[in-house]
mmCIF file of C-alpha atoms in Angstrom:
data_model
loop_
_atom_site.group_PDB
_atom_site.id
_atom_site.type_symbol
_atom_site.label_atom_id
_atom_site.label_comp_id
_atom_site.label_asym_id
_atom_site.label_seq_id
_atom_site.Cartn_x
_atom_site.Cartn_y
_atom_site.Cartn_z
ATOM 1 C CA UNK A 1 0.000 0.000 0.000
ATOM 2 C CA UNK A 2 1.182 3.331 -1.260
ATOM 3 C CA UNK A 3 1.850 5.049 2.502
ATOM 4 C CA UNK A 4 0.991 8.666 1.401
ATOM 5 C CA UNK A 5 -2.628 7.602 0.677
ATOM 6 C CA UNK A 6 -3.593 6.344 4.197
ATOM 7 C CA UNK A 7 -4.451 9.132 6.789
ATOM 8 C CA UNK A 8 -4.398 8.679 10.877
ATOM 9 C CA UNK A 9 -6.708 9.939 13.133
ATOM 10 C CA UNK A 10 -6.024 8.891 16.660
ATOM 11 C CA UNK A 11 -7.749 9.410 20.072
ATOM 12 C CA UNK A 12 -4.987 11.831 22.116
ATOM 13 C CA UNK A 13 -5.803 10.839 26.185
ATOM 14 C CA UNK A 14 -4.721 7.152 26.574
ATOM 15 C CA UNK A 15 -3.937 6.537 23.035
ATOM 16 C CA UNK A 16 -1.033 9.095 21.895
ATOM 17 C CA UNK A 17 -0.887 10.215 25.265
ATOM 18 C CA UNK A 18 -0.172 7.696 28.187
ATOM 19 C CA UNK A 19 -3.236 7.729 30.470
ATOM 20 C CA UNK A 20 -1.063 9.116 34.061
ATOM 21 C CA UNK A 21 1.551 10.581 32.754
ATOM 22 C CA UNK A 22 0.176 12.221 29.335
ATOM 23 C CA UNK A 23 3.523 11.512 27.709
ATOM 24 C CA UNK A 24 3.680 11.189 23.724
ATOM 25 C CA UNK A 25 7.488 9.861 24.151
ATOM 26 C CA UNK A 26 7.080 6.717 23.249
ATOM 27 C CA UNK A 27 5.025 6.952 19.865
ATOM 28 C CA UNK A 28 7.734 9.931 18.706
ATOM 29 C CA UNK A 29 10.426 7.805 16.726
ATOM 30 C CA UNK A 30 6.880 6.900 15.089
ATOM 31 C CA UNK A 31 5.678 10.717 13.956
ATOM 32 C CA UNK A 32 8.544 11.012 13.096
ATOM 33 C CA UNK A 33 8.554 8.020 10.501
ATOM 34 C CA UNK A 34 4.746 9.401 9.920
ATOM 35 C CA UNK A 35 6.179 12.795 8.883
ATOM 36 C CA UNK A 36 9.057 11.868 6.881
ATOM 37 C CA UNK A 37 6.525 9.670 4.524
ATOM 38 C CA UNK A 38 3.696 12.507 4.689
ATOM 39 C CA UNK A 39 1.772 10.579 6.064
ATOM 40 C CA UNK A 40 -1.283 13.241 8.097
ATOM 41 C CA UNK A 41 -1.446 12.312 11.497
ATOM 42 C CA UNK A 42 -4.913 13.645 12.693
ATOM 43 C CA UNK A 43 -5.672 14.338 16.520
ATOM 44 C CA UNK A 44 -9.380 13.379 16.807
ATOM 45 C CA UNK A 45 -9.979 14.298 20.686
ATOM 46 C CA UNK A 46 -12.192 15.266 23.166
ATOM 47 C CA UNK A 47 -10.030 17.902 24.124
ATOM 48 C CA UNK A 48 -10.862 21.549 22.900
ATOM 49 C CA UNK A 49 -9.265 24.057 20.334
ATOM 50 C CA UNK A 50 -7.193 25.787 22.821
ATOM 51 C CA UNK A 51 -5.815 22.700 24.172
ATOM 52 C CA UNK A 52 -5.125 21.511 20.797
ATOM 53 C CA UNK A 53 -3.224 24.147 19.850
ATOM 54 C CA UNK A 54 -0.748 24.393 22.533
ATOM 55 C CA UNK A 55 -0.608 20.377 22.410
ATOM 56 C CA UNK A 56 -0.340 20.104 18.457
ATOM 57 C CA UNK A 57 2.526 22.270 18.430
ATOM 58 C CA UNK A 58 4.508 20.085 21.630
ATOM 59 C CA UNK A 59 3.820 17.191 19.756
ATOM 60 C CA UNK A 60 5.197 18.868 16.077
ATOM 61 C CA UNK A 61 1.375 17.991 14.431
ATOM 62 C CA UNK A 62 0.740 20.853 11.905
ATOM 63 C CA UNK A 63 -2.196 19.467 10.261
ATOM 64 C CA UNK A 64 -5.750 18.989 11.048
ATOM 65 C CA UNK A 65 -7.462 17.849 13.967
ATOM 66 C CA UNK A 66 -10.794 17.304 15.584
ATOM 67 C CA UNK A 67 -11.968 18.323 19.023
ATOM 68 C CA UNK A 68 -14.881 17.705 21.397
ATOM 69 C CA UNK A 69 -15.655 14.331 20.401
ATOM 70 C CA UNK A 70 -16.437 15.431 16.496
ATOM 71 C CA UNK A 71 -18.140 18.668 17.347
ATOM 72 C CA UNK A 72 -15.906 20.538 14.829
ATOM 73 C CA UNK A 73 -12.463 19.762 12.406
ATOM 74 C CA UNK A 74 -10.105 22.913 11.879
ATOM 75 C CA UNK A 75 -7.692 22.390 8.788
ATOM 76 C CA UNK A 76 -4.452 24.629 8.016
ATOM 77 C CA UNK A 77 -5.032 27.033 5.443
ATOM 78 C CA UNK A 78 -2.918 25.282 2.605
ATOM 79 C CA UNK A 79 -3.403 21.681 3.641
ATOM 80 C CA UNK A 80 -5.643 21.107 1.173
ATOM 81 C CA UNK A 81 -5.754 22.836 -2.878
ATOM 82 C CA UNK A 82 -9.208 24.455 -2.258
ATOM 83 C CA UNK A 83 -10.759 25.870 0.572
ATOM 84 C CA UNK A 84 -12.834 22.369 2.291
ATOM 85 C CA UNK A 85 -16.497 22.365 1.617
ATOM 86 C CA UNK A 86 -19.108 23.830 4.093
ATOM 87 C CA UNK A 87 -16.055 25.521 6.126
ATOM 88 C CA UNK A 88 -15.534 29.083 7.730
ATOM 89 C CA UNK A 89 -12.361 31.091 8.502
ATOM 90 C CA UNK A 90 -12.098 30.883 11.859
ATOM 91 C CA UNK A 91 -9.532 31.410 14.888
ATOM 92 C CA UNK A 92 -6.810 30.955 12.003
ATOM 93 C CA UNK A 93 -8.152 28.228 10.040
ATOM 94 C CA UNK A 94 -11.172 26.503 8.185
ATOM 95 C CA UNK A 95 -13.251 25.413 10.558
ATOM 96 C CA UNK A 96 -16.346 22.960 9.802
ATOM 97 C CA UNK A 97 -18.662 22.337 13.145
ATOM 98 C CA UNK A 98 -21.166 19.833 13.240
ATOM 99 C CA UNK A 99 -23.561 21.055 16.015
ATOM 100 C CA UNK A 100 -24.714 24.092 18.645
ATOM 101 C CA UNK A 101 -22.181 25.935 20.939
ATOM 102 C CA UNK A 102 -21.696 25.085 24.199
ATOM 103 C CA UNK A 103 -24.599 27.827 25.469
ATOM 104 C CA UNK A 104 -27.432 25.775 24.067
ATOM 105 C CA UNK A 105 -26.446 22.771 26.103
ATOM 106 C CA UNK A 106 -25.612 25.365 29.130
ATOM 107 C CA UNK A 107 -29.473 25.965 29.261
ATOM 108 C CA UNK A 108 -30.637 22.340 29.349
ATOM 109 C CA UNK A 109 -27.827 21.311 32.043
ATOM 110 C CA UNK A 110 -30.116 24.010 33.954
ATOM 111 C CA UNK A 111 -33.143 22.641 33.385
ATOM 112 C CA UNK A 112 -32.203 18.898 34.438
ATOM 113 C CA UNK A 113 -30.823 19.716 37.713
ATOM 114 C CA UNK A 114 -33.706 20.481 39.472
ATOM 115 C CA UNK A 115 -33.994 16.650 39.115
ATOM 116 C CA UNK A 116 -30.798 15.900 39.749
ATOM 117 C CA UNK A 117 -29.562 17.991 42.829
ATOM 118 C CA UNK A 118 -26.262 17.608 43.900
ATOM 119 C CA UNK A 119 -25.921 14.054 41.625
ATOM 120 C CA UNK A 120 -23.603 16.078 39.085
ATOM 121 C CA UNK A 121 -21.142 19.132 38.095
ATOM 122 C CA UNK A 122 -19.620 20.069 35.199
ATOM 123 C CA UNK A 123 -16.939 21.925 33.635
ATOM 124 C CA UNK A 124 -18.498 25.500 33.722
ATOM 125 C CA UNK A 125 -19.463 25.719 37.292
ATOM 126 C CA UNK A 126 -15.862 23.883 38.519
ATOM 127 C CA UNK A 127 -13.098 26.051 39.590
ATOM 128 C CA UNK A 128 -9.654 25.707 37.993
ATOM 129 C CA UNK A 129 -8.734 23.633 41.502
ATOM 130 C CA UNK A 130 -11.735 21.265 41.313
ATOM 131 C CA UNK A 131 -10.993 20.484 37.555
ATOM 132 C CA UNK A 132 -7.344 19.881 38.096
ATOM 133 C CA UNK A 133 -8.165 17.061 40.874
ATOM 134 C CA UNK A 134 -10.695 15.350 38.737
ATOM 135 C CA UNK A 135 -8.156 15.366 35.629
ATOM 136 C CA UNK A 136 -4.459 15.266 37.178
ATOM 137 C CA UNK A 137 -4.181 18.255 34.509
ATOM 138 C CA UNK A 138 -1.769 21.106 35.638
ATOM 139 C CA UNK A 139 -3.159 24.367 35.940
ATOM 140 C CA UNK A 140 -1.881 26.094 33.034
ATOM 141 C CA UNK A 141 -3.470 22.712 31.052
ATOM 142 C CA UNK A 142 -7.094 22.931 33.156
ATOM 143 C CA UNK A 143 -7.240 26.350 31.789
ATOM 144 C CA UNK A 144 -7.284 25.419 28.501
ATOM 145 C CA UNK A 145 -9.413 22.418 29.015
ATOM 146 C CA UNK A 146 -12.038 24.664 30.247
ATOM 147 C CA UNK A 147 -12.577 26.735 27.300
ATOM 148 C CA UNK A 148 -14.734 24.480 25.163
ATOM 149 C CA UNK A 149 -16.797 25.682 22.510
ATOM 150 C CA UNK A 150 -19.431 22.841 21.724
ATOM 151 C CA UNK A 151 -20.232 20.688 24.467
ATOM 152 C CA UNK A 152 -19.991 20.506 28.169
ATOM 153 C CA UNK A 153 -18.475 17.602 30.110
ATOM 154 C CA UNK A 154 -20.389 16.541 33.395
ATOM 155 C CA UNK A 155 -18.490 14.941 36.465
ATOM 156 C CA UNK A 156 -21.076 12.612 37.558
ATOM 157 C CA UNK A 157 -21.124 11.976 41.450
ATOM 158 C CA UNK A 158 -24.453 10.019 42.234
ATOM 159 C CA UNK A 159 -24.735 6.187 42.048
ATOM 160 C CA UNK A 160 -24.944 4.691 38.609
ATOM 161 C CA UNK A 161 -28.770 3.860 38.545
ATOM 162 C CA UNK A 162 -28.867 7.765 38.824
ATOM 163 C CA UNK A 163 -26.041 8.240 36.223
ATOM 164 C CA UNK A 164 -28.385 6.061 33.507
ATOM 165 C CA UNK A 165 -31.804 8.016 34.493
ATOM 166 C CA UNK A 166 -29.515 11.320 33.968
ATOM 167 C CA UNK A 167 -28.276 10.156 30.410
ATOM 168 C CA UNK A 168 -31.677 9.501 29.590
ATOM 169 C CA UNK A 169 -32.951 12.705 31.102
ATOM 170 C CA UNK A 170 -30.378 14.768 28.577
ATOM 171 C CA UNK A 171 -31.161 12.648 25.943
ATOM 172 C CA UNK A 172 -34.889 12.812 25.591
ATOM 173 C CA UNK A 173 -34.380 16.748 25.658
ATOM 174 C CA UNK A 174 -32.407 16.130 22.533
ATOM 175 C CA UNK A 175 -28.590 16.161 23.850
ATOM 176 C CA UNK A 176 -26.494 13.392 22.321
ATOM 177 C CA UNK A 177 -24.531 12.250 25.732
ATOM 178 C CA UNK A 178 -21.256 10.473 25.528
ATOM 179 C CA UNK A 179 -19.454 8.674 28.515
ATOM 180 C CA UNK A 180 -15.406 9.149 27.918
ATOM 181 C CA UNK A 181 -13.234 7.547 30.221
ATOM 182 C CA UNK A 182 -13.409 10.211 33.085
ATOM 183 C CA UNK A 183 -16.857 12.464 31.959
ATOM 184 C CA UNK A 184 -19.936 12.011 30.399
ATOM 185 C CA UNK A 185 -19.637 14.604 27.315
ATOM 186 C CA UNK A 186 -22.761 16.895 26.780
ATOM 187 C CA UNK A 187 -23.489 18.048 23.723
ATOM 188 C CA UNK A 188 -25.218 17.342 20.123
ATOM 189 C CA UNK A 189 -25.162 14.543 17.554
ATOM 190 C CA UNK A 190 -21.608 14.160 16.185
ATOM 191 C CA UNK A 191 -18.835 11.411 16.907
ATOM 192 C CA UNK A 192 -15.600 11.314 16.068
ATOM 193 C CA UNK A 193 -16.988 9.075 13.404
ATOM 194 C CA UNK A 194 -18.819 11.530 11.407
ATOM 195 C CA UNK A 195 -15.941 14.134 11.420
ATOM 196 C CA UNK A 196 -13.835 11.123 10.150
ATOM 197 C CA UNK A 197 -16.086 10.591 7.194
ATOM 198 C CA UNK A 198 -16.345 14.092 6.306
ATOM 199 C CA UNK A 199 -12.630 14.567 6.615
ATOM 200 C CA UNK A 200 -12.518 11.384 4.146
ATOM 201 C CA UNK A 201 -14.463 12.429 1.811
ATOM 202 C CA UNK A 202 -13.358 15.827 1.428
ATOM 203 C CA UNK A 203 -9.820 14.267 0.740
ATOM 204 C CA UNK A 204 -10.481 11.932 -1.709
ATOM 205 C CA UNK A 205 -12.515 14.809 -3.486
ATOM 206 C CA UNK A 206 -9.513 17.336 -3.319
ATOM 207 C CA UNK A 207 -6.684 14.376 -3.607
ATOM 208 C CA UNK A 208 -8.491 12.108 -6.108
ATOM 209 C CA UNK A 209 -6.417 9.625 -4.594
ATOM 210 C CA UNK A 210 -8.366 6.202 -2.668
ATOM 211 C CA UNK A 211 -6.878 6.715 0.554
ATOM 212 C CA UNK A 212 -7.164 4.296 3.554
ATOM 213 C CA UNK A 213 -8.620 5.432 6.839
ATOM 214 C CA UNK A 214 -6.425 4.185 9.977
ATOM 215 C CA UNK A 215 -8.029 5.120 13.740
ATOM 216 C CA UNK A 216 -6.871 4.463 17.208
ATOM 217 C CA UNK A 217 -8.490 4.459 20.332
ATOM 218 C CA UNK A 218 -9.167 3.141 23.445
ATOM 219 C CA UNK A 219 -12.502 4.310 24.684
ATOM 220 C CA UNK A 220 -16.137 4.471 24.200
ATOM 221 C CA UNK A 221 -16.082 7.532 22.426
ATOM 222 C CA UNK A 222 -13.920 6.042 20.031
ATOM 223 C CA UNK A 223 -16.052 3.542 18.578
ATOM 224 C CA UNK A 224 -17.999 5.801 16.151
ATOM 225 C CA UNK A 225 -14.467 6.796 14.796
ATOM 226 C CA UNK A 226 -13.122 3.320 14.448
ATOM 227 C CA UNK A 227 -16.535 1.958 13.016
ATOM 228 C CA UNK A 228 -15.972 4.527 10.228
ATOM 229 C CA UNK A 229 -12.172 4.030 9.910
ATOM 230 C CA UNK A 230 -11.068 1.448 6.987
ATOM 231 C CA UNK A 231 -8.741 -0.242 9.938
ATOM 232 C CA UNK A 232 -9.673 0.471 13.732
ATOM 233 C CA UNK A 233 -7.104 0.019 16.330
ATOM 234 C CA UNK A 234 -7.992 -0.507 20.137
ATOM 235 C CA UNK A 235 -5.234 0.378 22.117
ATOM 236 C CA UNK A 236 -4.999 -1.466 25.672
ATOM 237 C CA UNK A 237 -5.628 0.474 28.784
ATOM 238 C CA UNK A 238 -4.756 0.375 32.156
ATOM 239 C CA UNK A 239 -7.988 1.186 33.530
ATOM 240 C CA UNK A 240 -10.628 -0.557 30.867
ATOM 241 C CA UNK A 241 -11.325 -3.302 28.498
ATOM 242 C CA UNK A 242 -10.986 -2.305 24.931
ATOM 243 C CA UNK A 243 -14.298 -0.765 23.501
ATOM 244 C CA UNK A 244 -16.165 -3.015 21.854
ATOM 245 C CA UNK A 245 -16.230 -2.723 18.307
ATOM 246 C CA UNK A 246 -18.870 -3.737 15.971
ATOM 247 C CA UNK A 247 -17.253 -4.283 12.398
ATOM 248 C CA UNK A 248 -15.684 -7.787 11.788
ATOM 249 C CA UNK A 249 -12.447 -7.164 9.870
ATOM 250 C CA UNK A 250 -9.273 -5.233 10.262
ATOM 251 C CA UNK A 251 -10.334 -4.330 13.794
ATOM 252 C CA UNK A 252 -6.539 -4.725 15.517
ATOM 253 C CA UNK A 253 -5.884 -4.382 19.206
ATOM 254 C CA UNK A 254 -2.767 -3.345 21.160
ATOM 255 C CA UNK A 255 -0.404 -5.623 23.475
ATOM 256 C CA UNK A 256 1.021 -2.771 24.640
ATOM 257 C CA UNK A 257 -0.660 0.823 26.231
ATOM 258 C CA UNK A 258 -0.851 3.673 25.146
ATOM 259 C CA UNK A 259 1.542 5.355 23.253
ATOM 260 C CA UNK A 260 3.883 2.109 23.674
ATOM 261 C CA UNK A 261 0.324 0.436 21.792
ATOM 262 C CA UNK A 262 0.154 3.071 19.370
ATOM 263 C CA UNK A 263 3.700 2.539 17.990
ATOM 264 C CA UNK A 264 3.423 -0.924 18.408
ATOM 265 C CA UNK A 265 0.379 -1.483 16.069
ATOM 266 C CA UNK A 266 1.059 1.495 13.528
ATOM 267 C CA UNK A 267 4.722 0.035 12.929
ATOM 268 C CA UNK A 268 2.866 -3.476 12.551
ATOM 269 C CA UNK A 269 0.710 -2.160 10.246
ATOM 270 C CA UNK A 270 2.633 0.009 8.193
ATOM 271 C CA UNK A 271 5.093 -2.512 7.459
ATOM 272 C CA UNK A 272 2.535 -5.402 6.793
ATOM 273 C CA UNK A 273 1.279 -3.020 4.155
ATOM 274 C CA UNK A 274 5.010 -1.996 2.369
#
Protein backbone atom coordinates (compact mmCIF):
# COMPACT_ATOMS: atom_id res chain seq x y z
CA UNK A 1 0.00 0.00 0.00
CA UNK A 2 1.18 3.33 -1.26
CA UNK A 3 1.85 5.05 2.50
CA UNK A 4 0.99 8.67 1.40
CA UNK A 5 -2.63 7.60 0.68
CA UNK A 6 -3.59 6.34 4.20
CA UNK A 7 -4.45 9.13 6.79
CA UNK A 8 -4.40 8.68 10.88
CA UNK A 9 -6.71 9.94 13.13
CA UNK A 10 -6.02 8.89 16.66
CA UNK A 11 -7.75 9.41 20.07
CA UNK A 12 -4.99 11.83 22.12
CA UNK A 13 -5.80 10.84 26.19
CA UNK A 14 -4.72 7.15 26.57
CA UNK A 15 -3.94 6.54 23.04
CA UNK A 16 -1.03 9.10 21.90
CA UNK A 17 -0.89 10.21 25.27
CA UNK A 18 -0.17 7.70 28.19
CA UNK A 19 -3.24 7.73 30.47
CA UNK A 20 -1.06 9.12 34.06
CA UNK A 21 1.55 10.58 32.75
CA UNK A 22 0.18 12.22 29.33
CA UNK A 23 3.52 11.51 27.71
CA UNK A 24 3.68 11.19 23.72
CA UNK A 25 7.49 9.86 24.15
CA UNK A 26 7.08 6.72 23.25
CA UNK A 27 5.02 6.95 19.87
CA UNK A 28 7.73 9.93 18.71
CA UNK A 29 10.43 7.80 16.73
CA UNK A 30 6.88 6.90 15.09
CA UNK A 31 5.68 10.72 13.96
CA UNK A 32 8.54 11.01 13.10
CA UNK A 33 8.55 8.02 10.50
CA UNK A 34 4.75 9.40 9.92
CA UNK A 35 6.18 12.79 8.88
CA UNK A 36 9.06 11.87 6.88
CA UNK A 37 6.52 9.67 4.52
CA UNK A 38 3.70 12.51 4.69
CA UNK A 39 1.77 10.58 6.06
CA UNK A 40 -1.28 13.24 8.10
CA UNK A 41 -1.45 12.31 11.50
CA UNK A 42 -4.91 13.64 12.69
CA UNK A 43 -5.67 14.34 16.52
CA UNK A 44 -9.38 13.38 16.81
CA UNK A 45 -9.98 14.30 20.69
CA UNK A 46 -12.19 15.27 23.17
CA UNK A 47 -10.03 17.90 24.12
CA UNK A 48 -10.86 21.55 22.90
CA UNK A 49 -9.26 24.06 20.33
CA UNK A 50 -7.19 25.79 22.82
CA UNK A 51 -5.81 22.70 24.17
CA UNK A 52 -5.12 21.51 20.80
CA UNK A 53 -3.22 24.15 19.85
CA UNK A 54 -0.75 24.39 22.53
CA UNK A 55 -0.61 20.38 22.41
CA UNK A 56 -0.34 20.10 18.46
CA UNK A 57 2.53 22.27 18.43
CA UNK A 58 4.51 20.08 21.63
CA UNK A 59 3.82 17.19 19.76
CA UNK A 60 5.20 18.87 16.08
CA UNK A 61 1.37 17.99 14.43
CA UNK A 62 0.74 20.85 11.90
CA UNK A 63 -2.20 19.47 10.26
CA UNK A 64 -5.75 18.99 11.05
CA UNK A 65 -7.46 17.85 13.97
CA UNK A 66 -10.79 17.30 15.58
CA UNK A 67 -11.97 18.32 19.02
CA UNK A 68 -14.88 17.71 21.40
CA UNK A 69 -15.65 14.33 20.40
CA UNK A 70 -16.44 15.43 16.50
CA UNK A 71 -18.14 18.67 17.35
CA UNK A 72 -15.91 20.54 14.83
CA UNK A 73 -12.46 19.76 12.41
CA UNK A 74 -10.11 22.91 11.88
CA UNK A 75 -7.69 22.39 8.79
CA UNK A 76 -4.45 24.63 8.02
CA UNK A 77 -5.03 27.03 5.44
CA UNK A 78 -2.92 25.28 2.60
CA UNK A 79 -3.40 21.68 3.64
CA UNK A 80 -5.64 21.11 1.17
CA UNK A 81 -5.75 22.84 -2.88
CA UNK A 82 -9.21 24.46 -2.26
CA UNK A 83 -10.76 25.87 0.57
CA UNK A 84 -12.83 22.37 2.29
CA UNK A 85 -16.50 22.36 1.62
CA UNK A 86 -19.11 23.83 4.09
CA UNK A 87 -16.05 25.52 6.13
CA UNK A 88 -15.53 29.08 7.73
CA UNK A 89 -12.36 31.09 8.50
CA UNK A 90 -12.10 30.88 11.86
CA UNK A 91 -9.53 31.41 14.89
CA UNK A 92 -6.81 30.96 12.00
CA UNK A 93 -8.15 28.23 10.04
CA UNK A 94 -11.17 26.50 8.18
CA UNK A 95 -13.25 25.41 10.56
CA UNK A 96 -16.35 22.96 9.80
CA UNK A 97 -18.66 22.34 13.15
CA UNK A 98 -21.17 19.83 13.24
CA UNK A 99 -23.56 21.06 16.01
CA UNK A 100 -24.71 24.09 18.64
CA UNK A 101 -22.18 25.93 20.94
CA UNK A 102 -21.70 25.09 24.20
CA UNK A 103 -24.60 27.83 25.47
CA UNK A 104 -27.43 25.78 24.07
CA UNK A 105 -26.45 22.77 26.10
CA UNK A 106 -25.61 25.36 29.13
CA UNK A 107 -29.47 25.96 29.26
CA UNK A 108 -30.64 22.34 29.35
CA UNK A 109 -27.83 21.31 32.04
CA UNK A 110 -30.12 24.01 33.95
CA UNK A 111 -33.14 22.64 33.39
CA UNK A 112 -32.20 18.90 34.44
CA UNK A 113 -30.82 19.72 37.71
CA UNK A 114 -33.71 20.48 39.47
CA UNK A 115 -33.99 16.65 39.11
CA UNK A 116 -30.80 15.90 39.75
CA UNK A 117 -29.56 17.99 42.83
CA UNK A 118 -26.26 17.61 43.90
CA UNK A 119 -25.92 14.05 41.63
CA UNK A 120 -23.60 16.08 39.09
CA UNK A 121 -21.14 19.13 38.10
CA UNK A 122 -19.62 20.07 35.20
CA UNK A 123 -16.94 21.92 33.64
CA UNK A 124 -18.50 25.50 33.72
CA UNK A 125 -19.46 25.72 37.29
CA UNK A 126 -15.86 23.88 38.52
CA UNK A 127 -13.10 26.05 39.59
CA UNK A 128 -9.65 25.71 37.99
CA UNK A 129 -8.73 23.63 41.50
CA UNK A 130 -11.73 21.26 41.31
CA UNK A 131 -10.99 20.48 37.56
CA UNK A 132 -7.34 19.88 38.10
CA UNK A 133 -8.17 17.06 40.87
CA UNK A 134 -10.70 15.35 38.74
CA UNK A 135 -8.16 15.37 35.63
CA UNK A 136 -4.46 15.27 37.18
CA UNK A 137 -4.18 18.25 34.51
CA UNK A 138 -1.77 21.11 35.64
CA UNK A 139 -3.16 24.37 35.94
CA UNK A 140 -1.88 26.09 33.03
CA UNK A 141 -3.47 22.71 31.05
CA UNK A 142 -7.09 22.93 33.16
CA UNK A 143 -7.24 26.35 31.79
CA UNK A 144 -7.28 25.42 28.50
CA UNK A 145 -9.41 22.42 29.02
CA UNK A 146 -12.04 24.66 30.25
CA UNK A 147 -12.58 26.74 27.30
CA UNK A 148 -14.73 24.48 25.16
CA UNK A 149 -16.80 25.68 22.51
CA UNK A 150 -19.43 22.84 21.72
CA UNK A 151 -20.23 20.69 24.47
CA UNK A 152 -19.99 20.51 28.17
CA UNK A 153 -18.48 17.60 30.11
CA UNK A 154 -20.39 16.54 33.39
CA UNK A 155 -18.49 14.94 36.46
CA UNK A 156 -21.08 12.61 37.56
CA UNK A 157 -21.12 11.98 41.45
CA UNK A 158 -24.45 10.02 42.23
CA UNK A 159 -24.74 6.19 42.05
CA UNK A 160 -24.94 4.69 38.61
CA UNK A 161 -28.77 3.86 38.54
CA UNK A 162 -28.87 7.77 38.82
CA UNK A 163 -26.04 8.24 36.22
CA UNK A 164 -28.38 6.06 33.51
CA UNK A 165 -31.80 8.02 34.49
CA UNK A 166 -29.51 11.32 33.97
CA UNK A 167 -28.28 10.16 30.41
CA UNK A 168 -31.68 9.50 29.59
CA UNK A 169 -32.95 12.71 31.10
CA UNK A 170 -30.38 14.77 28.58
CA UNK A 171 -31.16 12.65 25.94
CA UNK A 172 -34.89 12.81 25.59
CA UNK A 173 -34.38 16.75 25.66
CA UNK A 174 -32.41 16.13 22.53
CA UNK A 175 -28.59 16.16 23.85
CA UNK A 176 -26.49 13.39 22.32
CA UNK A 177 -24.53 12.25 25.73
CA UNK A 178 -21.26 10.47 25.53
CA UNK A 179 -19.45 8.67 28.52
CA UNK A 180 -15.41 9.15 27.92
CA UNK A 181 -13.23 7.55 30.22
CA UNK A 182 -13.41 10.21 33.09
CA UNK A 183 -16.86 12.46 31.96
CA UNK A 184 -19.94 12.01 30.40
CA UNK A 185 -19.64 14.60 27.31
CA UNK A 186 -22.76 16.89 26.78
CA UNK A 187 -23.49 18.05 23.72
CA UNK A 188 -25.22 17.34 20.12
CA UNK A 189 -25.16 14.54 17.55
CA UNK A 190 -21.61 14.16 16.18
CA UNK A 191 -18.84 11.41 16.91
CA UNK A 192 -15.60 11.31 16.07
CA UNK A 193 -16.99 9.07 13.40
CA UNK A 194 -18.82 11.53 11.41
CA UNK A 195 -15.94 14.13 11.42
CA UNK A 196 -13.84 11.12 10.15
CA UNK A 197 -16.09 10.59 7.19
CA UNK A 198 -16.35 14.09 6.31
CA UNK A 199 -12.63 14.57 6.61
CA UNK A 200 -12.52 11.38 4.15
CA UNK A 201 -14.46 12.43 1.81
CA UNK A 202 -13.36 15.83 1.43
CA UNK A 203 -9.82 14.27 0.74
CA UNK A 204 -10.48 11.93 -1.71
CA UNK A 205 -12.51 14.81 -3.49
CA UNK A 206 -9.51 17.34 -3.32
CA UNK A 207 -6.68 14.38 -3.61
CA UNK A 208 -8.49 12.11 -6.11
CA UNK A 209 -6.42 9.62 -4.59
CA UNK A 210 -8.37 6.20 -2.67
CA UNK A 211 -6.88 6.72 0.55
CA UNK A 212 -7.16 4.30 3.55
CA UNK A 213 -8.62 5.43 6.84
CA UNK A 214 -6.43 4.19 9.98
CA UNK A 215 -8.03 5.12 13.74
CA UNK A 216 -6.87 4.46 17.21
CA UNK A 217 -8.49 4.46 20.33
CA UNK A 218 -9.17 3.14 23.45
CA UNK A 219 -12.50 4.31 24.68
CA UNK A 220 -16.14 4.47 24.20
CA UNK A 221 -16.08 7.53 22.43
CA UNK A 222 -13.92 6.04 20.03
CA UNK A 223 -16.05 3.54 18.58
CA UNK A 224 -18.00 5.80 16.15
CA UNK A 225 -14.47 6.80 14.80
CA UNK A 226 -13.12 3.32 14.45
CA UNK A 227 -16.54 1.96 13.02
CA UNK A 228 -15.97 4.53 10.23
CA UNK A 229 -12.17 4.03 9.91
CA UNK A 230 -11.07 1.45 6.99
CA UNK A 231 -8.74 -0.24 9.94
CA UNK A 232 -9.67 0.47 13.73
CA UNK A 233 -7.10 0.02 16.33
CA UNK A 234 -7.99 -0.51 20.14
CA UNK A 235 -5.23 0.38 22.12
CA UNK A 236 -5.00 -1.47 25.67
CA UNK A 237 -5.63 0.47 28.78
CA UNK A 238 -4.76 0.37 32.16
CA UNK A 239 -7.99 1.19 33.53
CA UNK A 240 -10.63 -0.56 30.87
CA UNK A 241 -11.32 -3.30 28.50
CA UNK A 242 -10.99 -2.30 24.93
CA UNK A 243 -14.30 -0.76 23.50
CA UNK A 244 -16.16 -3.02 21.85
CA UNK A 245 -16.23 -2.72 18.31
CA UNK A 246 -18.87 -3.74 15.97
CA UNK A 247 -17.25 -4.28 12.40
CA UNK A 248 -15.68 -7.79 11.79
CA UNK A 249 -12.45 -7.16 9.87
CA UNK A 250 -9.27 -5.23 10.26
CA UNK A 251 -10.33 -4.33 13.79
CA UNK A 252 -6.54 -4.72 15.52
CA UNK A 253 -5.88 -4.38 19.21
CA UNK A 254 -2.77 -3.35 21.16
CA UNK A 255 -0.40 -5.62 23.48
CA UNK A 256 1.02 -2.77 24.64
CA UNK A 257 -0.66 0.82 26.23
CA UNK A 258 -0.85 3.67 25.15
CA UNK A 259 1.54 5.35 23.25
CA UNK A 260 3.88 2.11 23.67
CA UNK A 261 0.32 0.44 21.79
CA UNK A 262 0.15 3.07 19.37
CA UNK A 263 3.70 2.54 17.99
CA UNK A 264 3.42 -0.92 18.41
CA UNK A 265 0.38 -1.48 16.07
CA UNK A 266 1.06 1.49 13.53
CA UNK A 267 4.72 0.04 12.93
CA UNK A 268 2.87 -3.48 12.55
CA UNK A 269 0.71 -2.16 10.25
CA UNK A 270 2.63 0.01 8.19
CA UNK A 271 5.09 -2.51 7.46
CA UNK A 272 2.53 -5.40 6.79
CA UNK A 273 1.28 -3.02 4.15
CA UNK A 274 5.01 -2.00 2.37
Amino acid sequence: MDQSSTVIFTDMDGTLLDHHTYSFAAAQPTLDALAERGVPVIPNTSKTFAEMTELREKIGLNGPFVVENGAAAYIPHGFFKQKPAGTIWQDGFWCKSFISSKGYWLKLLEIVKADFAGEFTHFSEMSTEDLMAATGLSEDEARLAAKRQFGEPVMWLGSEIRKAEFIESVRERGATPLEGGRFIHISGDCTKGKALSWFMEEYQRQSAVTATSIALGDGKNDIAMMEAADIAVRIASPTHEPPPVDKKDNVYTSTQLGPEGWTEMLTQLLSLKD
